[in-house]
JSON list of C-alpha atoms in Angstrom, two decimals:
[
{"chain": "A", "resi": 5, "resn": "MET", "atom": "CA", "xyz": [6.39, -33.97, -27.66]},
{"chain": "A", "resi": 6, "resn": "ARG", "atom": "CA", "xyz": [3.87, -34.57, -24.87]},
{"chain": "A", "resi": 7, "resn": "ARG", "atom": "CA", "xyz": [6.61, -34.43, -22.28]},
{"chain": "A", "resi": 8, "resn": "VAL", "atom": "CA", "xyz": [7.83, -31.10, -23.61]},
{"chain": "A", "resi": 9, "resn": "LEU", "atom": "CA", "xyz": [4.30, -29.63, -23.55]},
{"chain": "A", "resi": 10, "resn": "CYS", "atom": "CA", "xyz": [3.72, -30.98, -20.05]},
{"chain": "A", "resi": 11, "resn": "LEU", "atom": "CA", "xyz": [7.05, -29.57, -18.86]},
{"chain": "A", "resi": 12, "resn": "LEU", "atom": "CA", "xyz": [6.29, -26.15, -20.39]},
{"chain": "A", "resi": 13, "resn": "THR", "atom": "CA", "xyz": [2.85, -26.12, -18.75]},
{"chain": "A", "resi": 14, "resn": "ILE", "atom": "CA", "xyz": [4.36, -26.90, -15.34]},
{"chain": "A", "resi": 15, "resn": "ILE", "atom": "CA", "xyz": [7.02, -24.20, -15.77]},
{"chain": "A", "resi": 16, "resn": "MET", "atom": "CA", "xyz": [4.43, -21.58, -16.80]},
{"chain": "A", "resi": 17, "resn": "ALA", "atom": "CA", "xyz": [2.18, -22.49, -13.86]},
{"chain": "A", "resi": 18, "resn": "SER", "atom": "CA", "xyz": [5.13, -22.21, -11.46]},
{"chain": "A", "resi": 19, "resn": "LEU", "atom": "CA", "xyz": [6.19, -18.85, -12.87]},
{"chain": "A", "resi": 20, "resn": "THR", "atom": "CA", "xyz": [2.63, -17.52, -12.62]},
{"chain": "A", "resi": 21, "resn": "ALA", "atom": "CA", "xyz": [2.35, -18.67, -9.01]},
{"chain": "A", "resi": 22, "resn": "MET", "atom": "CA", "xyz": [5.69, -17.07, -8.12]},
{"chain": "A", "resi": 23, "resn": "ALA", "atom": "CA", "xyz": [4.73, -13.79, -9.81]},
{"chain": "A", "resi": 24, "resn": "GLN", "atom": "CA", "xyz": [1.46, -13.64, -7.88]},
{"chain": "A", "resi": 25, "resn": "ARG", "atom": "CA", "xyz": [3.27, -14.26, -4.60]},
{"chain": "A", "resi": 26, "resn": "GLY", "atom": "CA", "xyz": [5.53, -11.28, -5.31]},
{"chain": "A", "resi": 27, "resn": "GLN", "atom": "CA", "xyz": [2.66, -8.84, -5.84]},
{"chain": "A", "resi": 28, "resn": "ASP", "atom": "CA", "xyz": [2.26, -5.90, -3.54]},
{"chain": "A", "resi": 29, "resn": "PHE", "atom": "CA", "xyz": [-1.11, -5.17, -1.97]},
{"chain": "A", "resi": 30, "resn": "ALA", "atom": "CA", "xyz": [-2.05, -2.39, -4.40]},
{"chain": "A", "resi": 31, "resn": "SER", "atom": "CA", "xyz": [-1.61, -4.76, -7.34]},
{"chain": "A", "resi": 32, "resn": "ARG", "atom": "CA", "xyz": [-3.87, -7.32, -5.70]},
{"chain": "A", "resi": 33, "resn": "PHE", "atom": "CA", "xyz": [-6.51, -4.74, -4.92]},
{"chain": "A", "resi": 34, "resn": "VAL", "atom": "CA", "xyz": [-6.48, -3.29, -8.45]},
{"chain": "A", "resi": 35, "resn": "GLN", "atom": "CA", "xyz": [-6.65, -6.81, -9.85]},
{"chain": "A", "resi": 36, "resn": "GLN", "atom": "CA", "xyz": [-9.86, -7.37, -7.86]},
{"chain": "A", "resi": 37, "resn": "CYS", "atom": "CA", "xyz": [-11.27, -4.13, -9.30]},
{"chain": "A", "resi": 38, "resn": "ASN", "atom": "CA", "xyz": [-10.07, -4.70, -12.88]},
{"chain": "A", "resi": 39, "resn": "GLU", "atom": "CA", "xyz": [-13.52, -4.20, -14.41]},
{"chain": "A", "resi": 40, "resn": "ASP", "atom": "CA", "xyz": [-14.13, -1.03, -12.39]},
{"chain": "A", "resi": 41, "resn": "THR", "atom": "CA", "xyz": [-13.17, 2.13, -14.28]},
{"chain": "A", "resi": 42, "resn": "THR", "atom": "CA", "xyz": [-13.47, 4.39, -11.22]},
{"chain": "A", "resi": 43, "resn": "VAL", "atom": "CA", "xyz": [-10.40, 2.79, -9.60]},
{"chain": "A", "resi": 44, "resn": "LYS", "atom": "CA", "xyz": [-7.13, 4.25, -10.84]},
{"chain": "A", "resi": 45, "resn": "CYS", "atom": "CA", "xyz": [-3.57, 3.27, -9.91]},
{"chain": "A", "resi": 46, "resn": "ILE", "atom": "CA", "xyz": [-0.44, 5.41, -10.17]},
{"chain": "A", "resi": 47, "resn": "THR", "atom": "CA", "xyz": [3.01, 3.90, -9.67]},
{"chain": "A", "resi": 48, "resn": "VAL", "atom": "CA", "xyz": [5.95, 6.01, -8.53]},
{"chain": "A", "resi": 49, "resn": "SER", "atom": "CA", "xyz": [9.17, 4.40, -9.72]},
{"chain": "A", "resi": 50, "resn": "PRO", "atom": "CA", "xyz": [12.51, 4.30, -7.87]},
{"chain": "A", "resi": 51, "resn": "LYS", "atom": "CA", "xyz": [13.85, 6.95, -10.28]},
{"chain": "A", "resi": 52, "resn": "MET", "atom": "CA", "xyz": [10.99, 9.28, -9.36]},
{"chain": "A", "resi": 53, "resn": "MET", "atom": "CA", "xyz": [11.69, 8.57, -5.66]},
{"chain": "A", "resi": 54, "resn": "GLU", "atom": "CA", "xyz": [15.27, 9.74, -6.22]},
{"chain": "A", "resi": 55, "resn": "GLN", "atom": "CA", "xyz": [14.01, 12.94, -7.79]},
{"chain": "A", "resi": 56, "resn": "LEU", "atom": "CA", "xyz": [11.68, 13.57, -4.83]},
{"chain": "A", "resi": 57, "resn": "VAL", "atom": "CA", "xyz": [14.61, 13.23, -2.43]},
{"chain": "A", "resi": 58, "resn": "THR", "atom": "CA", "xyz": [16.91, 15.51, -4.42]},
{"chain": "A", "resi": 59, "resn": "MET", "atom": "CA", "xyz": [14.30, 18.26, -4.81]},
{"chain": "A", "resi": 60, "resn": "GLY", "atom": "CA", "xyz": [15.47, 21.21, -2.76]},
{"chain": "A", "resi": 61, "resn": "GLY", "atom": "CA", "xyz": [13.55, 23.66, -0.72]},
{"chain": "A", "resi": 62, "resn": "GLU", "atom": "CA", "xyz": [13.95, 25.39, 2.57]},
{"chain": "A", "resi": 63, "resn": "ASN", "atom": "CA", "xyz": [10.73, 23.99, 4.00]},
{"chain": "A", "resi": 64, "resn": "ARG", "atom": "CA", "xyz": [11.48, 20.35, 3.28]},
{"chain": "A", "resi": 65, "resn": "ASN", "atom": "CA", "xyz": [11.33, 17.87, 6.13]},
{"chain": "A", "resi": 66, "resn": "ASN", "atom": "CA", "xyz": [14.79, 16.22, 6.19]},
{"chain": "A", "resi": 67, "resn": "THR", "atom": "CA", "xyz": [13.56, 13.28, 8.26]},
{"chain": "A", "resi": 68, "resn": "LEU", "atom": "CA", "xyz": [10.83, 12.58, 5.73]},
{"chain": "A", "resi": 69, "resn": "MET", "atom": "CA", "xyz": [13.31, 12.94, 2.85]},
{"chain": "A", "resi": 70, "resn": "GLN", "atom": "CA", "xyz": [15.63, 10.40, 4.50]},
{"chain": "A", "resi": 71, "resn": "ALA", "atom": "CA", "xyz": [12.70, 8.03, 4.88]},
{"chain": "A", "resi": 72, "resn": "ILE", "atom": "CA", "xyz": [11.64, 8.49, 1.25]},
{"chain": "A", "resi": 73, "resn": "ALA", "atom": "CA", "xyz": [15.19, 7.67, 0.16]},
{"chain": "A", "resi": 74, "resn": "LYS", "atom": "CA", "xyz": [14.75, 4.18, 1.68]},
{"chain": "A", "resi": 75, "resn": "LEU", "atom": "CA", "xyz": [11.64, 3.41, -0.38]},
{"chain": "A", "resi": 76, "resn": "LYS", "atom": "CA", "xyz": [11.71, 1.26, -3.49]},
{"chain": "A", "resi": 77, "resn": "SER", "atom": "CA", "xyz": [8.31, 2.13, -4.91]},
{"chain": "A", "resi": 78, "resn": "ALA", "atom": "CA", "xyz": [4.96, 3.67, -4.18]},
{"chain": "A", "resi": 79, "resn": "ARG", "atom": "CA", "xyz": [1.57, 2.89, -5.65]},
{"chain": "A", "resi": 80, "resn": "ILE", "atom": "CA", "xyz": [-1.38, 5.17, -5.15]},
{"chain": "A", "resi": 81, "resn": "VAL", "atom": "CA", "xyz": [-4.83, 3.76, -5.84]},
{"chain": "A", "resi": 82, "resn": "GLN", "atom": "CA", "xyz": [-7.81, 6.07, -5.76]},
{"chain": "A", "resi": 83, "resn": "ALA", "atom": "CA", "xyz": [-11.49, 6.28, -6.55]},
{"chain": "A", "resi": 84, "resn": "ASP", "atom": "CA", "xyz": [-13.40, 9.55, -6.67]},
{"chain": "A", "resi": 85, "resn": "THR", "atom": "CA", "xyz": [-16.73, 7.96, -5.68]},
{"chain": "A", "resi": 86, "resn": "ASN", "atom": "CA", "xyz": [-17.97, 5.21, -3.35]},
{"chain": "A", "resi": 87, "resn": "GLY", "atom": "CA", "xyz": [-15.13, 5.80, -0.89]},
{"chain": "A", "resi": 88, "resn": "ASP", "atom": "CA", "xyz": [-16.73, 3.75, 1.87]},
{"chain": "A", "resi": 89, "resn": "PHE", "atom": "CA", "xyz": [-17.29, 0.77, -0.46]},
{"chain": "A", "resi": 90, "resn": "TYR", "atom": "CA", "xyz": [-13.65, 0.64, -1.59]},
{"chain": "A", "resi": 91, "resn": "TYR", "atom": "CA", "xyz": [-12.38, 1.29, 1.93]},
{"chain": "A", "resi": 92, "resn": "GLN", "atom": "CA", "xyz": [-14.34, -1.70, 3.23]},
{"chain": "A", "resi": 93, "resn": "LYS", "atom": "CA", "xyz": [-13.21, -3.83, 0.28]},
{"chain": "A", "resi": 94, "resn": "ALA", "atom": "CA", "xyz": [-9.53, -2.98, 0.83]},
{"chain": "A", "resi": 95, "resn": "GLU", "atom": "CA", "xyz": [-9.66, -3.55, 4.57]},
{"chain": "A", "resi": 96, "resn": "ALA", "atom": "CA", "xyz": [-11.47, -6.87, 4.07]},
{"chain": "A", "resi": 97, "resn": "LEU", "atom": "CA", "xyz": [-8.69, -8.00, 1.70]},
{"chain": "A", "resi": 98, "resn": "LEU", "atom": "CA", "xyz": [-6.05, -6.97, 4.25]},
{"chain": "A", "resi": 99, "resn": "LYS", "atom": "CA", "xyz": [-7.85, -8.84, 7.03]},
{"chain": "A", "resi": 100, "resn": "LYS", "atom": "CA", "xyz": [-8.23, -11.87, 4.76]},
{"chain": "A", "resi": 101, "resn": "ASN", "atom": "CA", "xyz": [-4.41, -12.20, 4.76]},
{"chain": "A", "resi": 102, "resn": "PRO", "atom": "CA", "xyz": [-3.48, -12.01, 8.47]},
{"chain": "A", "resi": 103, "resn": "GLY", "atom": "CA", "xyz": [-0.34, -14.06, 7.93]},
{"chain": "A", "resi": 104, "resn": "ARG", "atom": "CA", "xyz": [0.91, -11.51, 5.44]},
{"chain": "A", "resi": 105, "resn": "PHE", "atom": "CA", "xyz": [-0.41, -8.15, 6.70]},
{"chain": "A", "resi": 106, "resn": "LYS", "atom": "CA", "xyz": [-0.44, -6.92, 10.28]},
{"chain": "A", "resi": 107, "resn": "PHE", "atom": "CA", "xyz": [-2.60, -4.09, 11.60]},
{"chain": "A", "resi": 108, "resn": "VAL", "atom": "CA", "xyz": [-0.48, -1.14, 12.78]},
{"chain": "A", "resi": 109, "resn": "LYS", "atom": "CA", "xyz": [-2.79, 1.74, 13.70]},
{"chain": "A", "resi": 110, "resn": "THR", "atom": "CA", "xyz": [-5.76, 3.86, 12.73]},
{"chain": "A", "resi": 111, "resn": "PHE", "atom": "CA", "xyz": [-5.97, 7.59, 12.14]},
{"chain": "A", "resi": 112, "resn": "ARG", "atom": "CA", "xyz": [-8.92, 9.95, 12.13]},
{"chain": "A", "resi": 113, "resn": "THR", "atom": "CA", "xyz": [-9.53, 13.62, 11.34]},
{"chain": "A", "resi": 114, "resn": "ASP", "atom": "CA", "xyz": [-12.67, 15.68, 10.86]},
{"chain": "A", "resi": 115, "resn": "ARG", "atom": "CA", "xyz": [-12.55, 14.96, 7.12]},
{"chain": "A", "resi": 116, "resn": "SER", "atom": "CA", "xyz": [-11.08, 11.47, 6.82]},
{"chain": "A", "resi": 117, "resn": "GLU", "atom": "CA", "xyz": [-10.24, 8.22, 8.51]},
{"chain": "A", "resi": 118, "resn": "GLY", "atom": "CA", "xyz": [-7.99, 5.33, 7.72]},
{"chain": "A", "resi": 119, "resn": "VAL", "atom": "CA", "xyz": [-5.76, 2.47, 8.76]},
{"chain": "A", "resi": 120, "resn": "PHE", "atom": "CA", "xyz": [-2.15, 1.38, 8.39]},
{"chain": "A", "resi": 121, "resn": "TYR", "atom": "CA", "xyz": [-1.12, -2.23, 7.83]},
{"chain": "A", "resi": 122, "resn": "ASN", "atom": "CA", "xyz": [2.36, -3.57, 7.21]},
{"chain": "A", "resi": 123, "resn": "ARG", "atom": "CA", "xyz": [4.11, -6.66, 5.92]},
{"chain": "A", "resi": 124, "resn": "GLN", "atom": "CA", "xyz": [7.24, -7.86, 7.65]},
{"chain": "A", "resi": 125, "resn": "LYS", "atom": "CA", "xyz": [9.98, -10.28, 6.74]},
{"chain": "A", "resi": 126, "resn": "ARG", "atom": "CA", "xyz": [10.63, -13.14, 9.13]},
{"chain": "A", "resi": 127, "resn": "SER", "atom": "CA", "xyz": [13.40, -11.01, 10.63]},
{"chain": "A", "resi": 128, "resn": "GLY", "atom": "CA", "xyz": [10.76, -8.46, 11.69]},
{"chain": "A", "resi": 129, "resn": "LYS", "atom": "CA", "xyz": [11.88, -5.81, 9.22]},
{"chain": "A", "resi": 130, "resn": "VAL", "atom": "CA", "xyz": [8.95, -3.92, 7.64]},
{"chain": "A", "resi": 131, "resn": "VAL", "atom": "CA", "xyz": [9.13, -4.14, 3.84]},
{"chain": "A", "resi": 132, "resn": "GLU", "atom": "CA", "xyz": [5.64, -2.96, 2.85]},
{"chain": "A", "resi": 133, "resn": "LEU", "atom": "CA", "xyz": [3.30, -0.37, 4.32]},
{"chain": "A", "resi": 134, "resn": "VAL", "atom": "CA", "xyz": [-0.33, -0.01, 3.24]},
{"chain": "A", "resi": 135, "resn": "MET", "atom": "CA", "xyz": [-2.43, 3.02, 4.14]},
{"chain": "A", "resi": 136, "resn": "VAL", "atom": "CA", "xyz": [-6.15, 2.88, 3.36]},
{"chain": "A", "resi": 137, "resn": "CYS", "atom": "CA", "xyz": [-8.07, 6.15, 3.67]},
{"chain": "A", "resi": 138, "resn": "GLU", "atom": "CA", "xyz": [-11.61, 7.34, 3.13]},
{"chain": "A", "resi": 139, "resn": "THR", "atom": "CA", "xyz": [-12.49, 11.02, 2.84]},
{"chain": "A", "resi": 140, "resn": "LYS", "atom": "CA", "xyz": [-15.95, 11.57, 4.29]},
{"chain": "A", "resi": 141, "resn": "GLU", "atom": "CA", "xyz": [-16.82, 14.97, 2.85]},
{"chain": "A", "resi": 142, "resn": "ASN", "atom": "CA", "xyz": [-16.31, 14.07, -0.82]},
{"chain": "A", "resi": 143, "resn": "ASP", "atom": "CA", "xyz": [-16.64, 10.25, -0.64]},
{"chain": "A", "resi": 144, "resn": "LYS", "atom": "CA", "xyz": [-13.13, 9.56, -2.00]},
{"chain": "A", "resi": 145, "resn": "PHE", "atom": "CA", "xyz": [-10.95, 6.52, -1.44]},
{"chain": "A", "resi": 146, "resn": "VAL", "atom": "CA", "xyz": [-7.14, 6.48, -1.39]},
{"chain": "A", "resi": 147, "resn": "LEU", "atom": "CA", "xyz": [-4.80, 3.54, -0.89]},
{"chain": "A", "resi": 148, "resn": "VAL", "atom": "CA", "xyz": [-1.06, 4.19, -0.62]},
{"chain": "A", "resi": 149, "resn": "ASN", "atom": "CA", "xyz": [1.23, 1.18, -0.88]},
{"chain": "A", "resi": 150, "resn": "LEU", "atom": "CA", "xyz": [4.91, 1.73, -0.07]},
{"chain": "A", "resi": 151, "resn": "THR", "atom": "CA", "xyz": [7.67, -0.87, -0.42]},
{"chain": "A", "resi": 152, "resn": "GLY", "atom": "CA", "xyz": [11.24, -0.65, 0.77]},
{"chain": "A", "resi": 153, "resn": "ASP", "atom": "CA", "xyz": [13.04, -0.24, 4.09]},
{"chain": "A", "resi": 154, "resn": "ILE", "atom": "CA", "xyz": [10.30, 1.16, 6.33]},
{"chain": "A", "resi": 155, "resn": "ASP", "atom": "CA", "xyz": [10.96, 1.93, 9.99]},
{"chain": "A", "resi": 156, "resn": "GLU", "atom": "CA", "xyz": [8.77, 2.99, 12.93]},
{"chain": "A", "resi": 157, "resn": "GLU", "atom": "CA", "xyz": [9.85, 6.63, 12.63]},
{"chain": "A", "resi": 158, "resn": "PHE", "atom": "CA", "xyz": [8.60, 6.77, 9.02]},
{"chain": "A", "resi": 159, "resn": "ILE", "atom": "CA", "xyz": [5.24, 5.25, 10.01]},
{"chain": "A", "resi": 160, "resn": "GLU", "atom": "CA", "xyz": [4.92, 7.79, 12.81]},
{"chain": "A", "resi": 161, "resn": "ILE", "atom": "CA", "xyz": [5.67, 10.70, 10.44]},
{"chain": "A", "resi": 162, "resn": "LEU", "atom": "CA", "xyz": [3.01, 9.47, 8.02]},
{"chain": "A", "resi": 163, "resn": "SER", "atom": "CA", "xyz": [0.39, 9.02, 10.72]},
{"chain": "A", "resi": 164, "resn": "GLN", "atom": "CA", "xyz": [1.06, 12.57, 11.98]},
{"chain": "A", "resi": 165, "resn": "MET", "atom": "CA", "xyz": [0.68, 13.89, 8.44]},
{"chain": "A", "resi": 166, "resn": "PHE", "atom": "CA", "xyz": [-2.66, 12.13, 7.92]},
{"chain": "A", "resi": 167, "resn": "GLY", "atom": "CA", "xyz": [-4.29, 12.70, 11.29]},
{"chain": "A", "resi": 168, "resn": "GLN", "atom": "CA", "xyz": [-4.43, 11.99, 14.96]},
{"chain": "A", "resi": 169, "resn": "ARG", "atom": "CA", "xyz": [-4.48, 8.50, 16.35]},
{"chain": "A", "resi": 170, "resn": "SER", "atom": "CA", "xyz": [-7.87, 7.18, 17.25]},
{"chain": "A", "resi": 171, "resn": "PRO", "atom": "CA", "xyz": [-8.61, 6.61, 20.96]},
{"chain": "A", "resi": 172, "resn": "ALA", "atom": "CA", "xyz": [-8.28, 2.85, 20.40]},
{"chain": "A", "resi": 173, "resn": "ASP", "atom": "CA", "xyz": [-4.57, 3.26, 19.61]},
{"chain": "A", "resi": 174, "resn": "THR", "atom": "CA", "xyz": [-3.62, 5.13, 22.77]}
]
């Protein structure tokens, strides 16, 4: 009986460790803020991604739609207050894991600023993109976590949508 209980405990511990390793950044960040009711997380499923791609419209950006089709999921984390606090907290967590997340670039506009980080497989293929943004005028925080097949063109489109590169990136 003891052996069975010991074996079950080891299996459960292993499964828990494997599940935590598979977490995306947004899940980790929300887990750190689990007592905080101002932080909200929205997950966009693969089915919803398909619907975004198939939505018609004359003004749609075909390049962006092709990029969205390659995504597996998206998580959007936001807080309507204390934007700077959450921005610093998210960036500190990203910097705490330099073996997992690599700095890509910053962006800045009159109203907001932010950073992009990515996670790559050993092959160099980007499989996760994290954008952390703080809006100065209304003190909001937004974190967008994308997983899937992410290429440089997609990152460039996103950075153009969110603002100009900072002088440090040029």
